[in-house]
XYZ file of C-alpha atoms in Angstrom:
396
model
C 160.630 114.957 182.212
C 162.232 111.643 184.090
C 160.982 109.199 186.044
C 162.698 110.851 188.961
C 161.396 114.615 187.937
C 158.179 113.356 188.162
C 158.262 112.905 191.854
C 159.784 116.259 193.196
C 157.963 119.293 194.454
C 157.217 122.454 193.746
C 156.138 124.912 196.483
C 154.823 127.783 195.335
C 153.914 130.361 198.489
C 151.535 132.893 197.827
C 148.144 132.837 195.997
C 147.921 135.677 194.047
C 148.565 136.348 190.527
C 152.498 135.463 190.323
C 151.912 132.406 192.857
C 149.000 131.189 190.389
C 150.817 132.300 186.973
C 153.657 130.141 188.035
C 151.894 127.215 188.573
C 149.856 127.794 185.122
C 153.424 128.294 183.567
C 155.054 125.060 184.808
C 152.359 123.026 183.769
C 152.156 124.651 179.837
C 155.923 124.266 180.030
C 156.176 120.352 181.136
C 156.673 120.034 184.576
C 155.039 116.948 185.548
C 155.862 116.829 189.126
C 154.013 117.654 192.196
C 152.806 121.439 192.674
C 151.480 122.953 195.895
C 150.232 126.167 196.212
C 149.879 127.734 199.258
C 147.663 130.661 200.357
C 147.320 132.575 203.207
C 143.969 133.560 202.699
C 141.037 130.981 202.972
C 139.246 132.003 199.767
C 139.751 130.562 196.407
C 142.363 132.632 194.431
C 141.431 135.795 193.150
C 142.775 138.863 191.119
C 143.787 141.702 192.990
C 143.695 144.923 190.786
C 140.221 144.986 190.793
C 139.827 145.577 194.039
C 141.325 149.517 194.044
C 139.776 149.625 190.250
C 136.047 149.550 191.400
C 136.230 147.282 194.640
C 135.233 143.955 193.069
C 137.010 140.939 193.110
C 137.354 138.361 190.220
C 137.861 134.309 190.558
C 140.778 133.416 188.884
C 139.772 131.037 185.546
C 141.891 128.313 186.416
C 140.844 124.972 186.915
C 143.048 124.260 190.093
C 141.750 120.361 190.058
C 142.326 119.765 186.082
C 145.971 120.880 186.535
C 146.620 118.463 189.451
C 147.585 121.898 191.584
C 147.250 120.943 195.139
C 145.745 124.341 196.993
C 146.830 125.072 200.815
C 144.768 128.063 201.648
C 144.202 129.474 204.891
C 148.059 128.923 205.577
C 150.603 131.682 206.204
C 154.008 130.895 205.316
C 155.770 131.705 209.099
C 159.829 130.450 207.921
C 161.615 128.731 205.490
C 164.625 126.083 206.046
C 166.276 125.942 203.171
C 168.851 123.477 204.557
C 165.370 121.026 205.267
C 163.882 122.413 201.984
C 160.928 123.218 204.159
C 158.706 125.956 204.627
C 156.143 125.866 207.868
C 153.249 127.451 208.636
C 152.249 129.720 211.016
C 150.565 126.505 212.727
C 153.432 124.565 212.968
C 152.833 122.411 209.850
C 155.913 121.490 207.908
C 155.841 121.560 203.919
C 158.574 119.907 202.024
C 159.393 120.941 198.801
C 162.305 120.323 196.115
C 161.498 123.251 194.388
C 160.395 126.743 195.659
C 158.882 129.979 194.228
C 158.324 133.047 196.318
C 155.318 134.619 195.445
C 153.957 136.520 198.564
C 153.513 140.060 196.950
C 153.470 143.341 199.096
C 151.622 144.498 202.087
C 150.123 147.891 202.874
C 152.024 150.696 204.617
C 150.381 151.718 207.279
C 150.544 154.995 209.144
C 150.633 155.212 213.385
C 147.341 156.325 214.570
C 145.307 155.154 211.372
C 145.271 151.608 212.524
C 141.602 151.597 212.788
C 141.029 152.582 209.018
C 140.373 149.929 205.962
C 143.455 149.141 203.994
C 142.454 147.988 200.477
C 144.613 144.674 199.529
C 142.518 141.583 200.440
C 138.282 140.097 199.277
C 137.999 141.086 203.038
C 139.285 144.893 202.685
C 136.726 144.687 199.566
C 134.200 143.200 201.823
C 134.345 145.095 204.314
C 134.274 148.812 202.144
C 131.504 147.461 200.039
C 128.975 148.319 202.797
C 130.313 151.949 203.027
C 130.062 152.772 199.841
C 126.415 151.489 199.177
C 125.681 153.370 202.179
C 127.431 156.646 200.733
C 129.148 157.401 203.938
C 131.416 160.240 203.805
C 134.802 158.631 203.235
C 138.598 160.545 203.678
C 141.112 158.458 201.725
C 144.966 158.862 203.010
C 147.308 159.129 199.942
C 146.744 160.541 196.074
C 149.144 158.163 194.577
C 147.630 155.873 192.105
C 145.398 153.306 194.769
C 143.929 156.532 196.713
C 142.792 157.893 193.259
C 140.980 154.519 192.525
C 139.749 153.944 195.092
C 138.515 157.692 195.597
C 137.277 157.446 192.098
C 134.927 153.761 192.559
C 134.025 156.293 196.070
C 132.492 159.171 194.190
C 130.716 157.172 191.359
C 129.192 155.211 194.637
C 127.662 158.429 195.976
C 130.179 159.442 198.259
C 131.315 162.594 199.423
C 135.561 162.158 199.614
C 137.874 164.041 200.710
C 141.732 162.870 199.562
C 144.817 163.808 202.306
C 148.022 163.959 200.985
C 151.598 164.471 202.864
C 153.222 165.504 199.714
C 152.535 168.692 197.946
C 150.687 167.021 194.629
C 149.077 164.366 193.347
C 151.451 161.107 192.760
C 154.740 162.837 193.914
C 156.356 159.720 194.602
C 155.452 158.337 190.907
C 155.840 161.109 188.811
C 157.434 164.508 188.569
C 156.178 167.518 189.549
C 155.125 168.877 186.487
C 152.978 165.624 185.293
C 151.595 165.074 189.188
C 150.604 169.020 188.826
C 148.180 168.196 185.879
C 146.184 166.038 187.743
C 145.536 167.986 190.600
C 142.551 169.635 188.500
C 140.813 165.820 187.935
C 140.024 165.823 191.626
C 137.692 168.847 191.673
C 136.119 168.103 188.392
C 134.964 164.858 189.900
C 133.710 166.595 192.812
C 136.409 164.868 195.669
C 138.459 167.428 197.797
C 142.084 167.289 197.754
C 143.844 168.367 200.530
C 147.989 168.385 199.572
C 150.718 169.437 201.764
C 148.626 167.593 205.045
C 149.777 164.970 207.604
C 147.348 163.007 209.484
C 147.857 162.874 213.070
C 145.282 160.300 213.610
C 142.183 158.366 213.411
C 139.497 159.030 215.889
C 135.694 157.624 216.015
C 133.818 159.243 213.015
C 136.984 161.503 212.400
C 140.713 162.140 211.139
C 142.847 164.269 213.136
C 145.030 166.525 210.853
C 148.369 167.127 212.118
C 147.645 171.001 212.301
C 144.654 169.808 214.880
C 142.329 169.976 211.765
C 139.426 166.821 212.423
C 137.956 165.918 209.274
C 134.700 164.031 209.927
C 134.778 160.535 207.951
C 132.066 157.589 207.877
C 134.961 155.510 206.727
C 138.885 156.513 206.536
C 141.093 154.026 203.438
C 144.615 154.317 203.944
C 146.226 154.024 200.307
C 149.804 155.293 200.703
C 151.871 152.372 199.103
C 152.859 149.062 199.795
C 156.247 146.854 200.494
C 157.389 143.548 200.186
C 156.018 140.793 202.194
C 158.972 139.375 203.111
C 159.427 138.910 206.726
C 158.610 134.969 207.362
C 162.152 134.936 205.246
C 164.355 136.245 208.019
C 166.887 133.761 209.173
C 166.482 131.834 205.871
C 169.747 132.805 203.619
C 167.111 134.417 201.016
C 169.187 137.970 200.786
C 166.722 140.933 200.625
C 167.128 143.903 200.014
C 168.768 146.176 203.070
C 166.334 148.860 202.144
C 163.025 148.094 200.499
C 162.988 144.615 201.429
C 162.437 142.756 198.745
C 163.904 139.104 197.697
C 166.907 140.084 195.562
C 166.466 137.676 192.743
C 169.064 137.980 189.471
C 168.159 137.957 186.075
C 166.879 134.811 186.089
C 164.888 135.405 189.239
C 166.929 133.181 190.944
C 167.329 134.125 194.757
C 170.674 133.349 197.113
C 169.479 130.067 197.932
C 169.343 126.888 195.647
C 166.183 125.711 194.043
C 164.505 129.010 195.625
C 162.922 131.556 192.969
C 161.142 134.790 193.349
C 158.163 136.797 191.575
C 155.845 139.374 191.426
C 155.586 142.336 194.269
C 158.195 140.702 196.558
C 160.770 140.694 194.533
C 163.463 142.480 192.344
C 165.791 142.026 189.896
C 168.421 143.548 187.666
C 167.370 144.770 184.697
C 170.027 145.083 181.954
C 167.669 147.440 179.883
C 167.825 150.205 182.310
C 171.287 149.218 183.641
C 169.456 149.511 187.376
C 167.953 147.193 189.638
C 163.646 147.350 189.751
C 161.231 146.648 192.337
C 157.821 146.603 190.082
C 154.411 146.068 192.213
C 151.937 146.031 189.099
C 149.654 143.460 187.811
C 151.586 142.776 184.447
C 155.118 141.950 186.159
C 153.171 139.391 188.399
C 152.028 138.211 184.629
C 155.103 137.978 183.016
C 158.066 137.029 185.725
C 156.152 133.466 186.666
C 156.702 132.222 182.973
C 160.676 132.791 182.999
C 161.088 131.683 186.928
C 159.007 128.708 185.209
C 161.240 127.942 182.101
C 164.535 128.013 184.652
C 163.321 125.927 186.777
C 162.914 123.516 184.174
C 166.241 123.630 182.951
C 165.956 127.197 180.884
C 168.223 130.008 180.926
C 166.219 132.550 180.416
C 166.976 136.169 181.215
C 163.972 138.455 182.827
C 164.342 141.877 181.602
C 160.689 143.320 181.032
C 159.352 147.047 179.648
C 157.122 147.597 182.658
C 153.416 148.359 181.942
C 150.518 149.254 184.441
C 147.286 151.568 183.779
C 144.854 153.143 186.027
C 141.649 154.427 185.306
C 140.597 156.950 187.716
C 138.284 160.220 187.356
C 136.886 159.086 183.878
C 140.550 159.003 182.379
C 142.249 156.313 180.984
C 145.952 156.206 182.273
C 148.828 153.774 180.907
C 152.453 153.741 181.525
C 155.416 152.272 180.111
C 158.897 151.676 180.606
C 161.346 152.947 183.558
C 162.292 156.942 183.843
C 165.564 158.180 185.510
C 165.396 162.053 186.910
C 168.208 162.759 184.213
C 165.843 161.934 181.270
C 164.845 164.580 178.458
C 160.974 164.950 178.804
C 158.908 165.853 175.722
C 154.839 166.316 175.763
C 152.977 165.155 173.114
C 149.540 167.052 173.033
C 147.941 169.460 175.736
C 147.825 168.293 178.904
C 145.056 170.744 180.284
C 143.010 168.549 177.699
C 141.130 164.934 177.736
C 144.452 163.378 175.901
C 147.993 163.631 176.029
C 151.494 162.032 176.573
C 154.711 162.180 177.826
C 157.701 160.745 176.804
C 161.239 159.962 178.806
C 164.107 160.031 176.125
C 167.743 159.134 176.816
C 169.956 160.249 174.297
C 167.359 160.236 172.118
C 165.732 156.674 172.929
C 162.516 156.274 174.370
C 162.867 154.932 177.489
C 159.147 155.348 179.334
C 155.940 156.791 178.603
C 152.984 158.293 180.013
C 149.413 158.306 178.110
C 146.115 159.703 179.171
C 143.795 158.869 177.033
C 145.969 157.769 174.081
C 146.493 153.693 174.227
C 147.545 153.584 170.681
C 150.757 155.876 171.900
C 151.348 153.598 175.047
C 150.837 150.458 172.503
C 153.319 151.802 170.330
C 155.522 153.529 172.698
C 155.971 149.557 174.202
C 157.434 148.543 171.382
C 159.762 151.342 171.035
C 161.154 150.840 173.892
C 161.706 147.405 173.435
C 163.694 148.141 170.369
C 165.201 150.640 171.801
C 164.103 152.930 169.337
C 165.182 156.819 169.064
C 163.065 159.628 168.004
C 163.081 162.618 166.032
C 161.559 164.848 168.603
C 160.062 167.167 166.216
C 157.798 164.852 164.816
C 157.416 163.131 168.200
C 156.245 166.591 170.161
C 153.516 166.348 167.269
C 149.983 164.454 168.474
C 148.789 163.967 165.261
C 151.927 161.893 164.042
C 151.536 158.358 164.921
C 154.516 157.782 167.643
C 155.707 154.726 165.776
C 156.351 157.316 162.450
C 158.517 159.682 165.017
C 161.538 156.643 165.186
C 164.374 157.125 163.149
């Protein structure tokens, strides 16, 4: 690091887990420059996940001060000029930088007419629910994808009575196929929470949801949970291209966007992954893990290529849930172990290689399904369709 390095910049805007893993990374790797980090939210930076996994929050353990990491919270990030190399606030203050990460994750879709109910994304969403559920208020949750099962699940061990809506005719139908999102149907009445499938809401009313087929539904509390997008719209104007459709900072391989000295990570952004030979747009805790530390290393000076096996888990209704990799609706699917059961898989193959997997209650398949599909690995299907054969003894 020169003299001269020592004096630049880095921006960082948005204080979540990519915003803070990228300031953690560029200080491990050797950047001995400034670093600001700037939040839009006035608390301390926390970790999300837990919020829809129980509704709790958790401090990140970082020692902000000890890193010389200059926090800006209670800022929102309104535009950035690249040509200034400035990004301003939503109060009109002006923040050079001579470096810039994008870290400002995904905001909650939200549904006309349901503009009253509690999204579940900030310590103030978490805040605000934790009342309702020591109360054990009735509670409807919009959406069974995989935050409306969390959250209905940390609802029901609470004391609640739920009820889950659903536009969609199953559980997770814009996650998994039909014939895995089918299986789960059954974990909602075993846990005691209604599921209605196949049902638009119409609207939220005092003390009630109005069903599209006139339906009211009475609800203590109503938690829209029905996906999120990028948070990207303080970038219009900027030269940052986004995506025409979902929105999100196009970043290459590198996670370098259109613009010089500008990098994107975590929920906002996506990136071409060679692996899959398609682009991905990956909203889970472990991408917001792993992207900061290669946006950090090329920013240094690093050519390093970002091409991840995605990961995430859920744990909802008592069941453990992991998943791995990236499926294509032209993969061969093969079941490992009864799925009416407490513990099964699935696996994705592609001309025989694994290319994604599903585990309920089996983490030592996900753990060495992973690496599988890291190497790339193909299976003998036979001995792969078998539970008791370790998944790691099925490559050939």
């Amino acid at each position: 690091m020169s003299s001269s390095d020592s004096a630049r910049r880095t921006v960082i805007v948005g204080a979540g887990m990519a915003g803070v893993q990228t300031a953690v990374s560029l200080r491990e790797q050797g950047w001995g420059g400034a670093i600001t980090l700037l939040g839009e939210e006035p608390h301390a930076p926390y970790d999300r996940p837990p919020l829809s996994k129980g509704v709790t929050t958790a401090a990140f353990d970082v020692d902000f001060r000890a890193l010389d990491v200059e926090l800006l919270l209670g800022r929102e990030a309104a535009t950035l000029s690249p040509a200034e190399r400035t990004v301003t606030t939503a109060d009109g203050e002006a923040i050079p930088y001579d470096h810039l990460v994008i870290a400002t994750g995904a905001q909650p879709v939200t549904l006309p007419g349901t503009e009253t109910a509690h999204a579940l994304r900030t310590l103030d969403d978490a805040a605000a629910l934790r009342p309702v559920l020591e109360a054990k208020r009735d509670i409807v949750v919009v959406g069974a994808g995989w935050i409306g099962a969390e959250f209905a699940t940390a609802a029901r061990q609470a004391g609640c009575a739920v009820t889950v809506v659903e536009a969609a005719d199953r559980p997770l139908a814009g996650a998994l196929p039909a014939e895995i999102g089918e299986r789960m149907r059954g974990w909602y009445a075993e846990a005691g929470v209604e599921l209605r499938t196949s049902t638009a809401v119409a609207g939220v009313e005092p003390g009630a949801v109005l069903l599209a087929d006139g339906t009211r539904l009475p609800a203590g509390a109503v938690v829209v949970g029905v996906g999120a997008r990028p948070a990207t719209g303080w970038l219009a104007g900027s030269g940052v291209a986004l995506d025409p459709g979902d929105r999100s900072v196009l970043a290459d391989d590198r996670l370098r966007t259109s613009v010089p000295e500008v990098y994107a990570v975590g929920d906002c952004a996506s990136f071409p992954s060679a692996r899959y030979g398609t682009r991905l747009l990956i909203h889970h805790w472990d991408n917001a893990l792993q992207g900061p530390r290669t946006a950090a290393a090329n920013l240094l000076g690093e050519d390093e290529r970002y091409d991840p096996v995605p990961y995430f888990w859920s744990e909802q209704f008592g069941r453990f849930v992991q998943y791995a990799g990236h499926r294509s609706p032209a993969d061969t699917v093969l079941w490992r172990g009864d799925p009416d059961g407490p513990a099964w898989s699935v696996c994705w193959l592609r001309d025989g290689a694994l290319t994604a997997l599903l585990a309920v209650g089996r983490p030592r398949d996900l753990a060495q399904g992973r690496k599988l599909i890291e190497r790339g690995a193909r299976l003998d299907t036979a001995a792969a369709a078998d539970p008791a054969v370790p998944l790691k003894a099925a490559a050939r």
